[in-house]
mmCIF file of C-alpha atoms in Angstrom:
data_model
loop_
_atom_site.group_PDB
_atom_site.id
_atom_site.type_symbol
_atom_site.label_atom_id
_atom_site.label_comp_id
_atom_site.label_asym_id
_atom_site.label_seq_id
_atom_site.Cartn_x
_atom_site.Cartn_y
_atom_site.Cartn_z
ATOM 1 C CA MET A 1 0.000 0.000 0.000
ATOM 2 C CA ARG A 2 1.187 3.491 -0.832
ATOM 3 C CA PHE A 3 -0.118 6.864 0.284
ATOM 4 C CA ASP A 4 0.745 10.086 -1.484
ATOM 5 C CA VAL A 5 0.081 13.463 0.121
ATOM 6 C CA VAL A 6 -0.074 16.813 -1.622
ATOM 7 C CA THR A 7 0.920 19.263 1.083
ATOM 8 C CA LEU A 8 2.732 22.535 1.696
ATOM 9 C CA PHE A 9 4.250 20.978 4.833
ATOM 10 C CA PRO A 10 5.684 17.564 3.906
ATOM 11 C CA ASP A 11 7.797 17.361 7.075
ATOM 12 C CA MET A 12 4.623 16.940 9.141
ATOM 13 C CA PHE A 13 4.256 13.413 7.768
ATOM 14 C CA SER A 14 7.480 12.200 9.349
ATOM 15 C CA VAL A 15 5.358 11.491 12.433
ATOM 16 C CA VAL A 16 3.341 8.708 10.824
ATOM 17 C CA ARG A 17 6.247 7.559 8.640
ATOM 18 C CA ASP A 18 8.906 7.276 11.353
ATOM 19 C CA LEU A 19 7.223 6.764 14.734
ATOM 20 C CA GLY A 20 5.146 4.124 16.482
ATOM 21 C CA VAL A 21 3.519 1.097 14.889
ATOM 22 C CA THR A 22 3.005 2.916 11.591
ATOM 23 C CA GLY A 23 6.684 3.886 11.511
ATOM 24 C CA ARG A 24 7.746 0.302 12.176
ATOM 25 C CA ALA A 25 5.403 -0.947 9.455
ATOM 26 C CA HIS A 26 6.808 1.654 7.059
ATOM 27 C CA GLY A 27 10.311 0.469 7.849
ATOM 28 C CA HIS A 28 9.251 -3.112 7.111
ATOM 29 C CA GLY A 29 7.830 -2.122 3.751
ATOM 30 C CA ILE A 30 4.197 -2.890 4.607
ATOM 31 C CA TRP A 31 3.220 0.541 3.355
ATOM 32 C CA SER A 32 4.955 3.539 1.805
ATOM 33 C CA LEU A 33 4.507 7.294 1.739
ATOM 34 C CA ARG A 34 5.516 10.076 -0.615
ATOM 35 C CA ALA A 35 4.823 13.790 -0.193
ATOM 36 C CA TRP A 36 4.377 16.274 -3.030
ATOM 37 C CA ASN A 37 4.695 19.996 -2.392
ATOM 38 C CA PRO A 38 2.549 22.004 -4.834
ATOM 39 C CA ARG A 39 5.111 24.818 -4.691
ATOM 40 C CA GLU A 40 7.380 22.546 -6.735
ATOM 41 C CA PHE A 41 4.843 22.730 -9.565
ATOM 42 C CA THR A 42 4.644 26.510 -9.894
ATOM 43 C CA HIS A 43 6.299 28.663 -12.568
ATOM 44 C CA ASP A 44 6.761 32.077 -10.962
ATOM 45 C CA VAL A 45 9.623 33.381 -8.857
ATOM 46 C CA HIS A 46 7.485 33.489 -5.715
ATOM 47 C CA ARG A 47 6.246 29.884 -6.157
ATOM 48 C CA THR A 48 2.675 31.080 -5.667
ATOM 49 C CA VAL A 49 0.053 28.505 -4.756
ATOM 50 C CA ASP A 50 -2.806 30.762 -3.596
ATOM 51 C CA ASP A 51 -4.625 33.917 -4.656
ATOM 52 C CA ARG A 52 -7.532 36.160 -3.626
ATOM 53 C CA PRO A 53 -11.050 34.725 -4.081
ATOM 54 C CA TYR A 54 -13.219 35.942 -6.926
ATOM 55 C CA GLY A 55 -16.249 37.751 -5.558
ATOM 56 C CA GLY A 56 -14.300 39.099 -2.613
ATOM 57 C CA GLY A 57 -14.204 37.883 0.948
ATOM 58 C CA PRO A 58 -11.541 37.085 3.530
ATOM 59 C CA GLY A 59 -8.613 34.732 3.134
ATOM 60 C CA MET A 60 -6.942 33.164 0.144
ATOM 61 C CA VAL A 61 -7.822 30.209 -2.081
ATOM 62 C CA MET A 62 -5.432 27.486 -3.231
ATOM 63 C CA MET A 63 -4.955 27.610 -7.004
ATOM 64 C CA ALA A 64 -6.014 24.714 -9.214
ATOM 65 C CA ALA A 65 -2.962 24.405 -11.479
ATOM 66 C CA PRO A 66 -0.236 23.551 -8.898
ATOM 67 C CA LEU A 67 -2.500 21.040 -7.184
ATOM 68 C CA GLU A 68 -3.477 19.409 -10.450
ATOM 69 C CA ALA A 69 0.158 19.156 -11.540
ATOM 70 C CA ALA A 70 1.123 17.589 -8.208
ATOM 71 C CA VAL A 71 -1.631 14.998 -8.515
ATOM 72 C CA GLY A 72 -0.537 14.219 -12.078
ATOM 73 C CA ALA A 73 3.043 13.708 -10.927
ATOM 74 C CA ALA A 74 1.913 11.426 -8.102
ATOM 75 C CA GLN A 75 -0.244 9.314 -10.394
ATOM 76 C CA ALA A 76 2.564 9.058 -12.954
ATOM 77 C CA ASP A 77 5.049 7.980 -10.295
ATOM 78 C CA ARG A 78 2.631 5.367 -8.996
ATOM 79 C CA GLY A 79 2.349 4.052 -12.545
ATOM 80 C CA LEU A 80 6.121 3.726 -12.784
ATOM 81 C CA GLN A 81 5.986 1.629 -9.614
ATOM 82 C CA GLY A 82 3.409 -0.684 -11.156
ATOM 83 C CA LEU A 83 0.542 0.698 -9.073
ATOM 84 C CA ALA A 84 -2.920 1.494 -10.358
ATOM 85 C CA ALA A 85 -4.198 5.060 -10.379
ATOM 86 C CA ALA A 86 -5.204 6.024 -6.850
ATOM 87 C CA PRO A 87 -8.359 7.748 -5.636
ATOM 88 C CA VAL A 88 -7.781 11.431 -4.885
ATOM 89 C CA ILE A 89 -9.104 12.398 -1.456
ATOM 90 C CA LEU A 90 -9.614 16.012 -0.438
ATOM 91 C CA LEU A 91 -9.694 16.745 3.290
ATOM 92 C CA SER A 92 -12.695 19.030 3.650
ATOM 93 C CA PRO A 93 -15.261 19.934 6.332
ATOM 94 C CA THR A 94 -17.933 19.390 3.665
ATOM 95 C CA GLY A 95 -16.854 15.780 3.080
ATOM 96 C CA ARG A 96 -18.121 12.426 4.300
ATOM 97 C CA ARG A 97 -17.334 11.802 7.960
ATOM 98 C CA TYR A 98 -14.337 9.487 8.287
ATOM 99 C CA ASP A 99 -15.059 6.513 10.526
ATOM 100 C CA GLN A 100 -13.862 2.982 11.188
ATOM 101 C CA GLN A 101 -15.723 1.698 8.144
ATOM 102 C CA ALA A 102 -13.989 4.258 5.935
ATOM 103 C CA ALA A 103 -10.636 3.283 7.473
ATOM 104 C CA GLY A 104 -11.353 -0.342 6.606
ATOM 105 C CA GLU A 105 -12.262 0.583 3.037
ATOM 106 C CA LEU A 106 -9.022 2.522 2.716
ATOM 107 C CA ALA A 107 -7.001 -0.360 4.171
ATOM 108 C CA ALA A 108 -8.558 -2.756 1.657
ATOM 109 C CA GLY A 109 -7.250 -0.754 -1.309
ATOM 110 C CA ASP A 110 -3.849 0.104 -2.734
ATOM 111 C CA GLY A 111 -3.679 3.545 -1.120
ATOM 112 C CA ALA A 112 -4.773 7.047 -2.016
ATOM 113 C CA ILE A 113 -3.599 10.545 -2.807
ATOM 114 C CA PHE A 114 -4.537 12.981 -0.033
ATOM 115 C CA ILE A 115 -4.963 16.665 -0.826
ATOM 116 C CA CYS A 116 -4.175 18.785 2.228
ATOM 117 C CA GLY A 117 -5.837 22.128 1.693
ATOM 118 C CA ARG A 118 -4.834 25.362 3.400
ATOM 119 C CA TYR A 119 -6.121 28.926 3.618
ATOM 120 C CA GLU A 120 -9.824 29.551 2.956
ATOM 121 C CA GLY A 121 -10.282 26.637 0.578
ATOM 122 C CA VAL A 122 -9.403 25.064 -2.769
ATOM 123 C CA ASP A 123 -10.440 26.225 -6.241
ATOM 124 C CA GLN A 124 -13.604 24.295 -7.074
ATOM 125 C CA ARG A 125 -12.356 23.578 -10.595
ATOM 126 C CA PHE A 126 -9.594 21.398 -9.167
ATOM 127 C CA ILE A 127 -12.153 19.561 -7.042
ATOM 128 C CA ASP A 128 -14.449 18.985 -10.011
ATOM 129 C CA ARG A 129 -11.635 17.798 -12.288
ATOM 130 C CA CYS A 130 -9.455 15.740 -9.965
ATOM 131 C CA VAL A 131 -11.039 14.816 -6.637
ATOM 132 C CA THR A 132 -12.601 11.365 -6.217
ATOM 133 C CA LEU A 133 -13.841 11.748 -2.662
ATOM 134 C CA GLU A 134 -14.036 14.401 0.055
ATOM 135 C CA LEU A 135 -13.524 13.290 3.658
ATOM 136 C CA SER A 136 -13.923 15.114 6.963
ATOM 137 C CA LEU A 137 -12.409 14.231 10.332
ATOM 138 C CA GLY A 138 -15.310 15.829 12.199
ATOM 139 C CA ASP A 139 -17.487 18.876 12.624
ATOM 140 C CA PHE A 140 -14.677 21.329 13.274
ATOM 141 C CA VAL A 141 -12.192 23.285 11.178
ATOM 142 C CA LEU A 142 -8.425 22.800 11.200
ATOM 143 C CA SER A 143 -5.748 25.117 9.848
ATOM 144 C CA GLY A 144 -5.048 22.608 7.094
ATOM 145 C CA GLY A 145 -5.675 19.056 5.976
ATOM 146 C CA GLU A 146 -2.401 17.611 7.249
ATOM 147 C CA LEU A 147 -3.581 16.612 10.727
ATOM 148 C CA ALA A 148 -6.702 15.005 9.287
ATOM 149 C CA ALA A 149 -4.654 13.096 6.697
ATOM 150 C CA LEU A 150 -2.277 11.875 9.407
ATOM 151 C CA ALA A 151 -5.181 10.552 11.459
ATOM 152 C CA MET A 152 -6.787 8.846 8.473
ATOM 153 C CA ILE A 153 -3.537 7.227 7.344
ATOM 154 C CA ASP A 154 -2.813 5.992 10.863
ATOM 155 C CA ALA A 155 -6.315 4.516 11.232
ATOM 156 C CA ALA A 156 -6.002 2.679 7.909
ATOM 157 C CA VAL A 157 -2.406 1.469 8.242
ATOM 158 C CA ARG A 158 -2.968 -0.134 11.648
ATOM 159 C CA LEU A 159 -5.580 -2.388 10.017
ATOM 160 C CA LEU A 160 -3.059 -3.840 7.544
ATOM 161 C CA PRO A 161 -1.851 -7.400 8.211
ATOM 162 C CA GLY A 162 1.411 -7.463 10.138
ATOM 163 C CA VAL A 163 1.241 -3.893 11.462
ATOM 164 C CA LEU A 164 0.081 -4.684 15.002
ATOM 165 C CA ASN A 165 1.994 -7.211 17.082
ATOM 166 C CA ASP A 166 -1.230 -9.101 17.749
ATOM 167 C CA GLY A 167 -3.515 -9.323 14.752
ATOM 168 C CA ASP A 168 -6.552 -9.558 17.044
ATOM 169 C CA SER A 169 -5.841 -6.145 18.586
ATOM 170 C CA ALA A 170 -7.648 -4.254 15.838
ATOM 171 C CA LEU A 171 -10.680 -6.530 16.232
ATOM 172 C CA GLN A 172 -11.160 -5.179 19.753
ATOM 173 C CA ASP A 173 -11.128 -1.525 18.724
ATOM 174 C CA SER A 174 -14.137 0.654 19.325
ATOM 175 C CA PHE A 175 -16.510 0.818 16.324
ATOM 176 C CA ASN A 176 -15.079 -2.413 14.886
ATOM 177 C CA PRO A 177 -17.595 -4.847 13.325
ATOM 178 C CA ALA A 178 -16.220 -7.520 15.668
ATOM 179 C CA LEU A 179 -17.712 -5.452 18.512
ATOM 180 C CA ASP A 180 -20.893 -4.846 16.516
ATOM 181 C CA GLY A 181 -19.905 -1.201 16.138
ATOM 182 C CA LEU A 182 -19.950 -0.564 19.899
ATOM 183 C CA LEU A 183 -17.356 1.109 22.097
ATOM 184 C CA ASP A 184 -14.576 -1.003 23.548
ATOM 185 C CA SER A 185 -14.691 -2.164 27.158
ATOM 186 C CA PRO A 186 -12.303 -0.865 29.880
ATOM 187 C CA HIS A 187 -8.818 -2.385 30.150
ATOM 188 C CA TYR A 188 -6.648 -3.201 33.170
ATOM 189 C CA THR A 189 -3.051 -4.329 33.747
ATOM 190 C CA ARG A 190 -0.633 -4.803 36.671
ATOM 191 C CA PRO A 191 -0.665 -4.169 39.561
ATOM 192 C CA GLU A 192 -3.774 -6.032 40.649
ATOM 193 C CA VAL A 193 -4.540 -3.266 43.148
ATOM 194 C CA HIS A 194 -3.765 0.396 42.415
ATOM 195 C CA GLU A 195 -4.478 3.087 45.001
ATOM 196 C CA GLY A 196 -6.928 0.734 46.684
ATOM 197 C CA VAL A 197 -8.833 -0.081 43.498
ATOM 198 C CA GLN A 198 -8.975 -3.775 42.551
ATOM 199 C CA VAL A 199 -9.035 -5.159 39.017
ATOM 200 C CA PRO A 200 -12.575 -6.511 38.409
ATOM 201 C CA ALA A 201 -12.853 -10.059 39.687
ATOM 202 C CA GLN A 202 -14.211 -11.358 36.381
ATOM 203 C CA LEU A 203 -10.907 -10.545 34.644
ATOM 204 C CA LEU A 204 -8.998 -12.540 37.268
ATOM 205 C CA SER A 205 -11.286 -15.571 37.111
ATOM 206 C CA GLY A 206 -9.594 -17.355 34.214
ATOM 207 C CA HIS A 207 -13.081 -18.234 32.969
ATOM 208 C CA HIS A 208 -13.074 -17.231 29.303
ATOM 209 C CA ALA A 209 -16.835 -17.162 28.822
ATOM 210 C CA GLN A 210 -17.286 -15.088 31.977
ATOM 211 C CA ILE A 211 -14.582 -12.657 30.880
ATOM 212 C CA ALA A 212 -16.130 -12.349 27.423
ATOM 213 C CA ARG A 213 -19.577 -11.648 28.876
ATOM 214 C CA TRP A 214 -18.177 -9.057 31.300
ATOM 215 C CA ARG A 215 -16.436 -7.258 28.451
ATOM 216 C CA ARG A 216 -19.586 -7.364 26.332
ATOM 217 C CA GLU A 217 -21.704 -5.890 29.132
ATOM 218 C CA GLN A 218 -19.147 -3.201 29.867
ATOM 219 C CA SER A 219 -19.107 -2.344 26.171
ATOM 220 C CA LEU A 220 -22.907 -2.189 26.075
ATOM 221 C CA GLU A 221 -23.144 0.007 29.174
ATOM 222 C CA LEU A 222 -20.408 2.403 28.071
ATOM 223 C CA THR A 223 -21.930 2.723 24.612
ATOM 224 C CA ALA A 224 -25.436 3.244 25.993
ATOM 225 C CA ARG A 225 -24.189 5.994 28.290
ATOM 226 C CA ARG A 226 -21.904 7.844 25.877
ATOM 227 C CA ARG A 227 -23.024 6.956 22.333
ATOM 228 C CA PRO A 228 -26.642 5.721 22.486
ATOM 229 C CA GLU A 229 -27.025 6.142 18.729
ATOM 230 C CA LEU A 230 -24.588 3.253 18.287
ATOM 231 C CA ILE A 231 -26.860 1.044 20.381
ATOM 232 C CA ALA A 232 -29.816 2.048 18.226
ATOM 233 C CA ARG A 233 -27.831 1.262 15.068
ATOM 234 C CA ALA A 234 -26.715 -2.144 16.352
ATOM 235 C CA ARG A 235 -30.297 -2.934 17.337
ATOM 236 C CA ALA A 236 -31.640 -1.905 13.938
ATOM 237 C CA ASP A 237 -29.014 -4.088 12.236
ATOM 238 C CA GLY A 238 -29.958 -7.082 14.378
ATOM 239 C CA ARG A 239 -26.562 -7.257 16.061
ATOM 240 C CA LEU A 240 -27.821 -7.316 19.661
ATOM 241 C CA THR A 241 -28.594 -10.682 21.230
ATOM 242 C CA ALA A 242 -31.422 -11.445 23.635
ATOM 243 C CA ALA A 243 -28.857 -11.435 26.461
ATOM 244 C CA ASP A 244 -27.685 -7.989 25.343
ATOM 245 C CA GLU A 245 -31.244 -6.671 25.394
ATOM 246 C CA ARG A 246 -31.896 -8.079 28.859
ATOM 247 C CA PHE A 247 -28.743 -6.412 30.156
ATOM 248 C CA LEU A 248 -29.650 -3.069 28.575
ATOM 249 C CA ALA A 249 -33.183 -3.240 29.952
ATOM 250 C CA ALA A 250 -31.769 -3.709 33.472
ATOM 251 C CA LEU A 251 -29.521 -0.646 33.327
ATOM 252 C CA PRO A 252 -30.445 2.344 35.521
ATOM 253 C CA SER A 253 -33.124 4.546 33.978
ATOM 254 C CA GLU A 254 -30.730 7.496 33.609
ATOM 255 C CA THR A 255 -28.758 5.483 31.046
ATOM 256 C CA ASP A 256 -30.261 6.148 27.638
ATOM 257 C CA VAL A 257 -30.259 2.929 25.611
ATOM 258 C CA GLY A 258 -31.995 4.273 22.533
#
Protein backbone atom coordinates (compact mmCIF):
# COMPACT_ATOMS: atom_id res chain seq x y z
CA MET A 1 0.00 0.00 0.00
CA ARG A 2 1.19 3.49 -0.83
CA PHE A 3 -0.12 6.86 0.28
CA ASP A 4 0.75 10.09 -1.48
CA VAL A 5 0.08 13.46 0.12
CA VAL A 6 -0.07 16.81 -1.62
CA THR A 7 0.92 19.26 1.08
CA LEU A 8 2.73 22.53 1.70
CA PHE A 9 4.25 20.98 4.83
CA PRO A 10 5.68 17.56 3.91
CA ASP A 11 7.80 17.36 7.07
CA MET A 12 4.62 16.94 9.14
CA PHE A 13 4.26 13.41 7.77
CA SER A 14 7.48 12.20 9.35
CA VAL A 15 5.36 11.49 12.43
CA VAL A 16 3.34 8.71 10.82
CA ARG A 17 6.25 7.56 8.64
CA ASP A 18 8.91 7.28 11.35
CA LEU A 19 7.22 6.76 14.73
CA GLY A 20 5.15 4.12 16.48
CA VAL A 21 3.52 1.10 14.89
CA THR A 22 3.00 2.92 11.59
CA GLY A 23 6.68 3.89 11.51
CA ARG A 24 7.75 0.30 12.18
CA ALA A 25 5.40 -0.95 9.46
CA HIS A 26 6.81 1.65 7.06
CA GLY A 27 10.31 0.47 7.85
CA HIS A 28 9.25 -3.11 7.11
CA GLY A 29 7.83 -2.12 3.75
CA ILE A 30 4.20 -2.89 4.61
CA TRP A 31 3.22 0.54 3.35
CA SER A 32 4.95 3.54 1.80
CA LEU A 33 4.51 7.29 1.74
CA ARG A 34 5.52 10.08 -0.62
CA ALA A 35 4.82 13.79 -0.19
CA TRP A 36 4.38 16.27 -3.03
CA ASN A 37 4.69 20.00 -2.39
CA PRO A 38 2.55 22.00 -4.83
CA ARG A 39 5.11 24.82 -4.69
CA GLU A 40 7.38 22.55 -6.73
CA PHE A 41 4.84 22.73 -9.56
CA THR A 42 4.64 26.51 -9.89
CA HIS A 43 6.30 28.66 -12.57
CA ASP A 44 6.76 32.08 -10.96
CA VAL A 45 9.62 33.38 -8.86
CA HIS A 46 7.49 33.49 -5.71
CA ARG A 47 6.25 29.88 -6.16
CA THR A 48 2.68 31.08 -5.67
CA VAL A 49 0.05 28.50 -4.76
CA ASP A 50 -2.81 30.76 -3.60
CA ASP A 51 -4.62 33.92 -4.66
CA ARG A 52 -7.53 36.16 -3.63
CA PRO A 53 -11.05 34.73 -4.08
CA TYR A 54 -13.22 35.94 -6.93
CA GLY A 55 -16.25 37.75 -5.56
CA GLY A 56 -14.30 39.10 -2.61
CA GLY A 57 -14.20 37.88 0.95
CA PRO A 58 -11.54 37.08 3.53
CA GLY A 59 -8.61 34.73 3.13
CA MET A 60 -6.94 33.16 0.14
CA VAL A 61 -7.82 30.21 -2.08
CA MET A 62 -5.43 27.49 -3.23
CA MET A 63 -4.96 27.61 -7.00
CA ALA A 64 -6.01 24.71 -9.21
CA ALA A 65 -2.96 24.41 -11.48
CA PRO A 66 -0.24 23.55 -8.90
CA LEU A 67 -2.50 21.04 -7.18
CA GLU A 68 -3.48 19.41 -10.45
CA ALA A 69 0.16 19.16 -11.54
CA ALA A 70 1.12 17.59 -8.21
CA VAL A 71 -1.63 15.00 -8.51
CA GLY A 72 -0.54 14.22 -12.08
CA ALA A 73 3.04 13.71 -10.93
CA ALA A 74 1.91 11.43 -8.10
CA GLN A 75 -0.24 9.31 -10.39
CA ALA A 76 2.56 9.06 -12.95
CA ASP A 77 5.05 7.98 -10.29
CA ARG A 78 2.63 5.37 -9.00
CA GLY A 79 2.35 4.05 -12.54
CA LEU A 80 6.12 3.73 -12.78
CA GLN A 81 5.99 1.63 -9.61
CA GLY A 82 3.41 -0.68 -11.16
CA LEU A 83 0.54 0.70 -9.07
CA ALA A 84 -2.92 1.49 -10.36
CA ALA A 85 -4.20 5.06 -10.38
CA ALA A 86 -5.20 6.02 -6.85
CA PRO A 87 -8.36 7.75 -5.64
CA VAL A 88 -7.78 11.43 -4.89
CA ILE A 89 -9.10 12.40 -1.46
CA LEU A 90 -9.61 16.01 -0.44
CA LEU A 91 -9.69 16.75 3.29
CA SER A 92 -12.69 19.03 3.65
CA PRO A 93 -15.26 19.93 6.33
CA THR A 94 -17.93 19.39 3.66
CA GLY A 95 -16.85 15.78 3.08
CA ARG A 96 -18.12 12.43 4.30
CA ARG A 97 -17.33 11.80 7.96
CA TYR A 98 -14.34 9.49 8.29
CA ASP A 99 -15.06 6.51 10.53
CA GLN A 100 -13.86 2.98 11.19
CA GLN A 101 -15.72 1.70 8.14
CA ALA A 102 -13.99 4.26 5.93
CA ALA A 103 -10.64 3.28 7.47
CA GLY A 104 -11.35 -0.34 6.61
CA GLU A 105 -12.26 0.58 3.04
CA LEU A 106 -9.02 2.52 2.72
CA ALA A 107 -7.00 -0.36 4.17
CA ALA A 108 -8.56 -2.76 1.66
CA GLY A 109 -7.25 -0.75 -1.31
CA ASP A 110 -3.85 0.10 -2.73
CA GLY A 111 -3.68 3.54 -1.12
CA ALA A 112 -4.77 7.05 -2.02
CA ILE A 113 -3.60 10.54 -2.81
CA PHE A 114 -4.54 12.98 -0.03
CA ILE A 115 -4.96 16.66 -0.83
CA CYS A 116 -4.17 18.78 2.23
CA GLY A 117 -5.84 22.13 1.69
CA ARG A 118 -4.83 25.36 3.40
CA TYR A 119 -6.12 28.93 3.62
CA GLU A 120 -9.82 29.55 2.96
CA GLY A 121 -10.28 26.64 0.58
CA VAL A 122 -9.40 25.06 -2.77
CA ASP A 123 -10.44 26.23 -6.24
CA GLN A 124 -13.60 24.29 -7.07
CA ARG A 125 -12.36 23.58 -10.59
CA PHE A 126 -9.59 21.40 -9.17
CA ILE A 127 -12.15 19.56 -7.04
CA ASP A 128 -14.45 18.99 -10.01
CA ARG A 129 -11.63 17.80 -12.29
CA CYS A 130 -9.45 15.74 -9.97
CA VAL A 131 -11.04 14.82 -6.64
CA THR A 132 -12.60 11.37 -6.22
CA LEU A 133 -13.84 11.75 -2.66
CA GLU A 134 -14.04 14.40 0.05
CA LEU A 135 -13.52 13.29 3.66
CA SER A 136 -13.92 15.11 6.96
CA LEU A 137 -12.41 14.23 10.33
CA GLY A 138 -15.31 15.83 12.20
CA ASP A 139 -17.49 18.88 12.62
CA PHE A 140 -14.68 21.33 13.27
CA VAL A 141 -12.19 23.28 11.18
CA LEU A 142 -8.43 22.80 11.20
CA SER A 143 -5.75 25.12 9.85
CA GLY A 144 -5.05 22.61 7.09
CA GLY A 145 -5.68 19.06 5.98
CA GLU A 146 -2.40 17.61 7.25
CA LEU A 147 -3.58 16.61 10.73
CA ALA A 148 -6.70 15.01 9.29
CA ALA A 149 -4.65 13.10 6.70
CA LEU A 150 -2.28 11.88 9.41
CA ALA A 151 -5.18 10.55 11.46
CA MET A 152 -6.79 8.85 8.47
CA ILE A 153 -3.54 7.23 7.34
CA ASP A 154 -2.81 5.99 10.86
CA ALA A 155 -6.32 4.52 11.23
CA ALA A 156 -6.00 2.68 7.91
CA VAL A 157 -2.41 1.47 8.24
CA ARG A 158 -2.97 -0.13 11.65
CA LEU A 159 -5.58 -2.39 10.02
CA LEU A 160 -3.06 -3.84 7.54
CA PRO A 161 -1.85 -7.40 8.21
CA GLY A 162 1.41 -7.46 10.14
CA VAL A 163 1.24 -3.89 11.46
CA LEU A 164 0.08 -4.68 15.00
CA ASN A 165 1.99 -7.21 17.08
CA ASP A 166 -1.23 -9.10 17.75
CA GLY A 167 -3.51 -9.32 14.75
CA ASP A 168 -6.55 -9.56 17.04
CA SER A 169 -5.84 -6.14 18.59
CA ALA A 170 -7.65 -4.25 15.84
CA LEU A 171 -10.68 -6.53 16.23
CA GLN A 172 -11.16 -5.18 19.75
CA ASP A 173 -11.13 -1.52 18.72
CA SER A 174 -14.14 0.65 19.32
CA PHE A 175 -16.51 0.82 16.32
CA ASN A 176 -15.08 -2.41 14.89
CA PRO A 177 -17.60 -4.85 13.33
CA ALA A 178 -16.22 -7.52 15.67
CA LEU A 179 -17.71 -5.45 18.51
CA ASP A 180 -20.89 -4.85 16.52
CA GLY A 181 -19.91 -1.20 16.14
CA LEU A 182 -19.95 -0.56 19.90
CA LEU A 183 -17.36 1.11 22.10
CA ASP A 184 -14.58 -1.00 23.55
CA SER A 185 -14.69 -2.16 27.16
CA PRO A 186 -12.30 -0.87 29.88
CA HIS A 187 -8.82 -2.38 30.15
CA TYR A 188 -6.65 -3.20 33.17
CA THR A 189 -3.05 -4.33 33.75
CA ARG A 190 -0.63 -4.80 36.67
CA PRO A 191 -0.66 -4.17 39.56
CA GLU A 192 -3.77 -6.03 40.65
CA VAL A 193 -4.54 -3.27 43.15
CA HIS A 194 -3.76 0.40 42.41
CA GLU A 195 -4.48 3.09 45.00
CA GLY A 196 -6.93 0.73 46.68
CA VAL A 197 -8.83 -0.08 43.50
CA GLN A 198 -8.98 -3.77 42.55
CA VAL A 199 -9.04 -5.16 39.02
CA PRO A 200 -12.58 -6.51 38.41
CA ALA A 201 -12.85 -10.06 39.69
CA GLN A 202 -14.21 -11.36 36.38
CA LEU A 203 -10.91 -10.55 34.64
CA LEU A 204 -9.00 -12.54 37.27
CA SER A 205 -11.29 -15.57 37.11
CA GLY A 206 -9.59 -17.35 34.21
CA HIS A 207 -13.08 -18.23 32.97
CA HIS A 208 -13.07 -17.23 29.30
CA ALA A 209 -16.84 -17.16 28.82
CA GLN A 210 -17.29 -15.09 31.98
CA ILE A 211 -14.58 -12.66 30.88
CA ALA A 212 -16.13 -12.35 27.42
CA ARG A 213 -19.58 -11.65 28.88
CA TRP A 214 -18.18 -9.06 31.30
CA ARG A 215 -16.44 -7.26 28.45
CA ARG A 216 -19.59 -7.36 26.33
CA GLU A 217 -21.70 -5.89 29.13
CA GLN A 218 -19.15 -3.20 29.87
CA SER A 219 -19.11 -2.34 26.17
CA LEU A 220 -22.91 -2.19 26.08
CA GLU A 221 -23.14 0.01 29.17
CA LEU A 222 -20.41 2.40 28.07
CA THR A 223 -21.93 2.72 24.61
CA ALA A 224 -25.44 3.24 25.99
CA ARG A 225 -24.19 5.99 28.29
CA ARG A 226 -21.90 7.84 25.88
CA ARG A 227 -23.02 6.96 22.33
CA PRO A 228 -26.64 5.72 22.49
CA GLU A 229 -27.03 6.14 18.73
CA LEU A 230 -24.59 3.25 18.29
CA ILE A 231 -26.86 1.04 20.38
CA ALA A 232 -29.82 2.05 18.23
CA ARG A 233 -27.83 1.26 15.07
CA ALA A 234 -26.72 -2.14 16.35
CA ARG A 235 -30.30 -2.93 17.34
CA ALA A 236 -31.64 -1.91 13.94
CA ASP A 237 -29.01 -4.09 12.24
CA GLY A 238 -29.96 -7.08 14.38
CA ARG A 239 -26.56 -7.26 16.06
CA LEU A 240 -27.82 -7.32 19.66
CA THR A 241 -28.59 -10.68 21.23
CA ALA A 242 -31.42 -11.44 23.64
CA ALA A 243 -28.86 -11.43 26.46
CA ASP A 244 -27.69 -7.99 25.34
CA GLU A 245 -31.24 -6.67 25.39
CA ARG A 246 -31.90 -8.08 28.86
CA PHE A 247 -28.74 -6.41 30.16
CA LEU A 248 -29.65 -3.07 28.58
CA ALA A 249 -33.18 -3.24 29.95
CA ALA A 250 -31.77 -3.71 33.47
CA LEU A 251 -29.52 -0.65 33.33
CA PRO A 252 -30.44 2.34 35.52
CA SER A 253 -33.12 4.55 33.98
CA GLU A 254 -30.73 7.50 33.61
CA THR A 255 -28.76 5.48 31.05
CA ASP A 256 -30.26 6.15 27.64
CA VAL A 257 -30.26 2.93 25.61
CA GLY A 258 -31.99 4.27 22.53
